[in-house]
mmCIF file of C-alpha atoms in Angstrom:
data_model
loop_
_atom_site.group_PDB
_atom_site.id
_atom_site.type_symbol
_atom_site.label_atom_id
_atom_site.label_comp_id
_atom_site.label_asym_id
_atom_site.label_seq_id
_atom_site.Cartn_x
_atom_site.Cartn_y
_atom_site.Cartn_z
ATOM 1 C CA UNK T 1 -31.403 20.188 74.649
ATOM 2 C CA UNK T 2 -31.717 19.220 78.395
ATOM 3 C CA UNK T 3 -34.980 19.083 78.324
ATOM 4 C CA UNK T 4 -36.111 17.821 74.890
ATOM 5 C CA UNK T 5 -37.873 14.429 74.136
ATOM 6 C CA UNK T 6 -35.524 12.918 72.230
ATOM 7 C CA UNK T 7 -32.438 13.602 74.697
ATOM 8 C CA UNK T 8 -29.862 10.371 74.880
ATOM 9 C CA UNK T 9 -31.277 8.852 71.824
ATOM 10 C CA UNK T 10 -29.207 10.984 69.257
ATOM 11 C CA UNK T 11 -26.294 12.046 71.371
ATOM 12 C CA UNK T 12 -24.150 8.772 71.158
ATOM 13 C CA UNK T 13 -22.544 9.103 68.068
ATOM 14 C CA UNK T 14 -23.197 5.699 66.209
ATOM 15 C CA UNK T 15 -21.611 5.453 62.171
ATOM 16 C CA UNK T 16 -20.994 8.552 60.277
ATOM 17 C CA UNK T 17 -21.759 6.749 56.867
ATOM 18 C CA UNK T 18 -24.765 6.611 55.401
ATOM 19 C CA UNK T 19 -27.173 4.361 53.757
ATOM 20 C CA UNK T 20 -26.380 5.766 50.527
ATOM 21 C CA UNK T 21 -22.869 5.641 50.700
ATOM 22 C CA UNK T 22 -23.063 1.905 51.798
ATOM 23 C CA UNK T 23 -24.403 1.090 48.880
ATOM 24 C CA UNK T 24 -22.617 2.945 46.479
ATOM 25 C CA UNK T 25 -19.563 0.937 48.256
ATOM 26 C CA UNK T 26 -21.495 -2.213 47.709
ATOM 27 C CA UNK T 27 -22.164 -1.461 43.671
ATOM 28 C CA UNK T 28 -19.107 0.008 43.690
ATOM 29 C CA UNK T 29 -17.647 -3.745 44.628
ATOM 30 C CA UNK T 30 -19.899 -5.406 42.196
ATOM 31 C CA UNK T 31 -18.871 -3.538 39.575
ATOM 32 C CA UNK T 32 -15.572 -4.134 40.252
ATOM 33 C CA UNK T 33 -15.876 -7.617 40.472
ATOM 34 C CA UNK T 34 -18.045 -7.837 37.320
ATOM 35 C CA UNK T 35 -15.403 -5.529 35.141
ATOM 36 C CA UNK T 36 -12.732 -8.094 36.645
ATOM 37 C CA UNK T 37 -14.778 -11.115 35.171
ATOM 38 C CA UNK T 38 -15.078 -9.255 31.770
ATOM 39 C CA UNK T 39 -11.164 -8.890 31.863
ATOM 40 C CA UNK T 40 -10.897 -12.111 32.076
ATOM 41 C CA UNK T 41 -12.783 -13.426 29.672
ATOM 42 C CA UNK T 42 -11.720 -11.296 27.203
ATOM 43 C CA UNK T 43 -8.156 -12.187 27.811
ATOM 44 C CA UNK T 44 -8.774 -15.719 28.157
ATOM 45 C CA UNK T 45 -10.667 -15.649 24.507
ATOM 46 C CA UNK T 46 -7.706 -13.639 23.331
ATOM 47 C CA UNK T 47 -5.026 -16.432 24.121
ATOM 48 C CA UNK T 48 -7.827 -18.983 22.855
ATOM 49 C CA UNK T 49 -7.286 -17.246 19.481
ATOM 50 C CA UNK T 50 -4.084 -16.537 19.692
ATOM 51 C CA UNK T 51 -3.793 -20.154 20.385
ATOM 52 C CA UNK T 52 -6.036 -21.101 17.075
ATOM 53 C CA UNK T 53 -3.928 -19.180 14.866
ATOM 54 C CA UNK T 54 -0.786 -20.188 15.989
ATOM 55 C CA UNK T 55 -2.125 -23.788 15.420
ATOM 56 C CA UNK T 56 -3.401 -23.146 12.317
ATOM 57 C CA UNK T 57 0.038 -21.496 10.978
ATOM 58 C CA UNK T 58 1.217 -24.711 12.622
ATOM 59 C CA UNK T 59 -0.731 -26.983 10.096
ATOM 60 C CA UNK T 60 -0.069 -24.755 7.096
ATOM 61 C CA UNK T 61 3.533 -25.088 8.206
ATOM 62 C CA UNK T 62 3.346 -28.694 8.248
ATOM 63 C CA UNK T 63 1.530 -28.962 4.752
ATOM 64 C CA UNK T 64 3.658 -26.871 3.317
ATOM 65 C CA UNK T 65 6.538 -28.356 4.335
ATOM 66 C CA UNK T 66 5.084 -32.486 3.665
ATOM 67 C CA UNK T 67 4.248 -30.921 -0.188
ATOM 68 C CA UNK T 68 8.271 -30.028 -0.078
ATOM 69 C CA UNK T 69 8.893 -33.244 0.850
ATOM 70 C CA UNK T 70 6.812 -35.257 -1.255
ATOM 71 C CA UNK T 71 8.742 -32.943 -4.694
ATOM 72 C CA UNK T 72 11.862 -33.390 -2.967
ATOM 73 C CA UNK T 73 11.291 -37.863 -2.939
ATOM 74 C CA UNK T 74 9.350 -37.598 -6.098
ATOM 75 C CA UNK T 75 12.758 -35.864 -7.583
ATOM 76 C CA UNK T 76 14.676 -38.215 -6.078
ATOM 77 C CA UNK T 77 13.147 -41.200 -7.255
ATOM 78 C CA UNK T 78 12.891 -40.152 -11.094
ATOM 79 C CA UNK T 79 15.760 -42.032 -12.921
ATOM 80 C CA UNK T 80 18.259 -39.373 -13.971
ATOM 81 C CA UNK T 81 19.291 -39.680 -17.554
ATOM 82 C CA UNK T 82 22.923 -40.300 -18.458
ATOM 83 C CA UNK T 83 25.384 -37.715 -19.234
ATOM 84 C CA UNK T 84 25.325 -36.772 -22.799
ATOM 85 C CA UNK T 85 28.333 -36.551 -24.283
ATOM 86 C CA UNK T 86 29.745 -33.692 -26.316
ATOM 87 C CA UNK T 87 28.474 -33.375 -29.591
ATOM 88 C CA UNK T 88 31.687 -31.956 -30.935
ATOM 89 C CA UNK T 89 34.023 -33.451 -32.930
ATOM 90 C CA UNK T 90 37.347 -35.057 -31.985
ATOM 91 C CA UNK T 91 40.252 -34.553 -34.011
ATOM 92 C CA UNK T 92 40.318 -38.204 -35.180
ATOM 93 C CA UNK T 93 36.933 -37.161 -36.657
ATOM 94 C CA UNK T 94 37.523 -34.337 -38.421
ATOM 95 C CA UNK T 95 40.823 -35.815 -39.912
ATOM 96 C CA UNK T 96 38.698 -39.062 -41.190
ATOM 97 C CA UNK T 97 35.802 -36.734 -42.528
ATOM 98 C CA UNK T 98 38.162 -34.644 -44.390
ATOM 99 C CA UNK T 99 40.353 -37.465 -45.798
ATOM 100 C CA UNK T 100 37.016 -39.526 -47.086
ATOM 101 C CA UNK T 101 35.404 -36.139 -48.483
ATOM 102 C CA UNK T 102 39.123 -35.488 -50.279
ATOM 103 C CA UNK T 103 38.885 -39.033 -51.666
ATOM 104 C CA UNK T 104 35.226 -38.630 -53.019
ATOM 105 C CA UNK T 105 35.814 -35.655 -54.778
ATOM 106 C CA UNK T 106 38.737 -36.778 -56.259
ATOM 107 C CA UNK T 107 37.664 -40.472 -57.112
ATOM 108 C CA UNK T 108 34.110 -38.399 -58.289
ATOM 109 C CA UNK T 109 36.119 -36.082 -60.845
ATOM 110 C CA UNK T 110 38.361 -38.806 -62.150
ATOM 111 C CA UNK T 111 35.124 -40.730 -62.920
ATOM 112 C CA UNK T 112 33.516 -38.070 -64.633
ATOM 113 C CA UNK T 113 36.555 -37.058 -66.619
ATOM 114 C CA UNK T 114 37.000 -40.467 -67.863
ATOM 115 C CA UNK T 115 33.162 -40.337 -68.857
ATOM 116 C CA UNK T 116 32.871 -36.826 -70.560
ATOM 117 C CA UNK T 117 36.243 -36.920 -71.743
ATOM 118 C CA UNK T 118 35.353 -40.472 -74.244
ATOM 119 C CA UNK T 119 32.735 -38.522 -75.392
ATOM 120 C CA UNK T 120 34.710 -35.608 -76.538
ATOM 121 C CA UNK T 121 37.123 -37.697 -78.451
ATOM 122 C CA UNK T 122 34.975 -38.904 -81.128
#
């Protein structure tokens, strides 16, 4: 090797990695950098949803809960009607109604024995 052309221009030893392994560094970073950009679009699309459906359960939420409302002041505002009262009757009443039905029978057959017993007598 003394004597060959080439002597002193290949004995320093320069960089051990090659062309091809510079660049597969190089895509190596892209691709890292480009699968990083993907992540984080995806996620940021995944809260933007996330953040559209929790809004929207927000608004059904609030609809559902102004249609409670609005039953809950309709109901309010409808006049109640009065208590009704019992429909049985008192003991004053049934005492009167038996006393007055007592007296029309009795006043009733005295009339009719007065009328159908004339008759009978001739």
């Amino acid at each position: 090797m003394a004597a060959s052309p080439v002597r002193g221009l290949y004995e320093a030893v320069i960089d051990r990695e090659s062309a091809e392994e510079v660049l597969a560094a190089r895509r190596g970073e892209a691709d890292q950098a480009t699968a990083d950009a993907k992540l984080a679009e995806a996620r940021a699309k995944a809260d933007a949803a996330a953040a559209k459906e929790a809004e929207k359960a927000a608004a059904a939420r609030e609809k559902i809960e102004a249609r409670e409302q609005a039953r809950y002041d309709r109901e309010a505002a409808r006049p109640r009607a009065p208590a009704r009262r019992s429909t049985r009757e008192t003991p004053v009443e049934a005492m009167t109604k038996s006393v007055l039905r007592t007296a029309g029978s009795t006043l009733t057959r005295e009339i009719l024995r007065g009328v159908l017993g004339g008759l009978r007598r001739r």
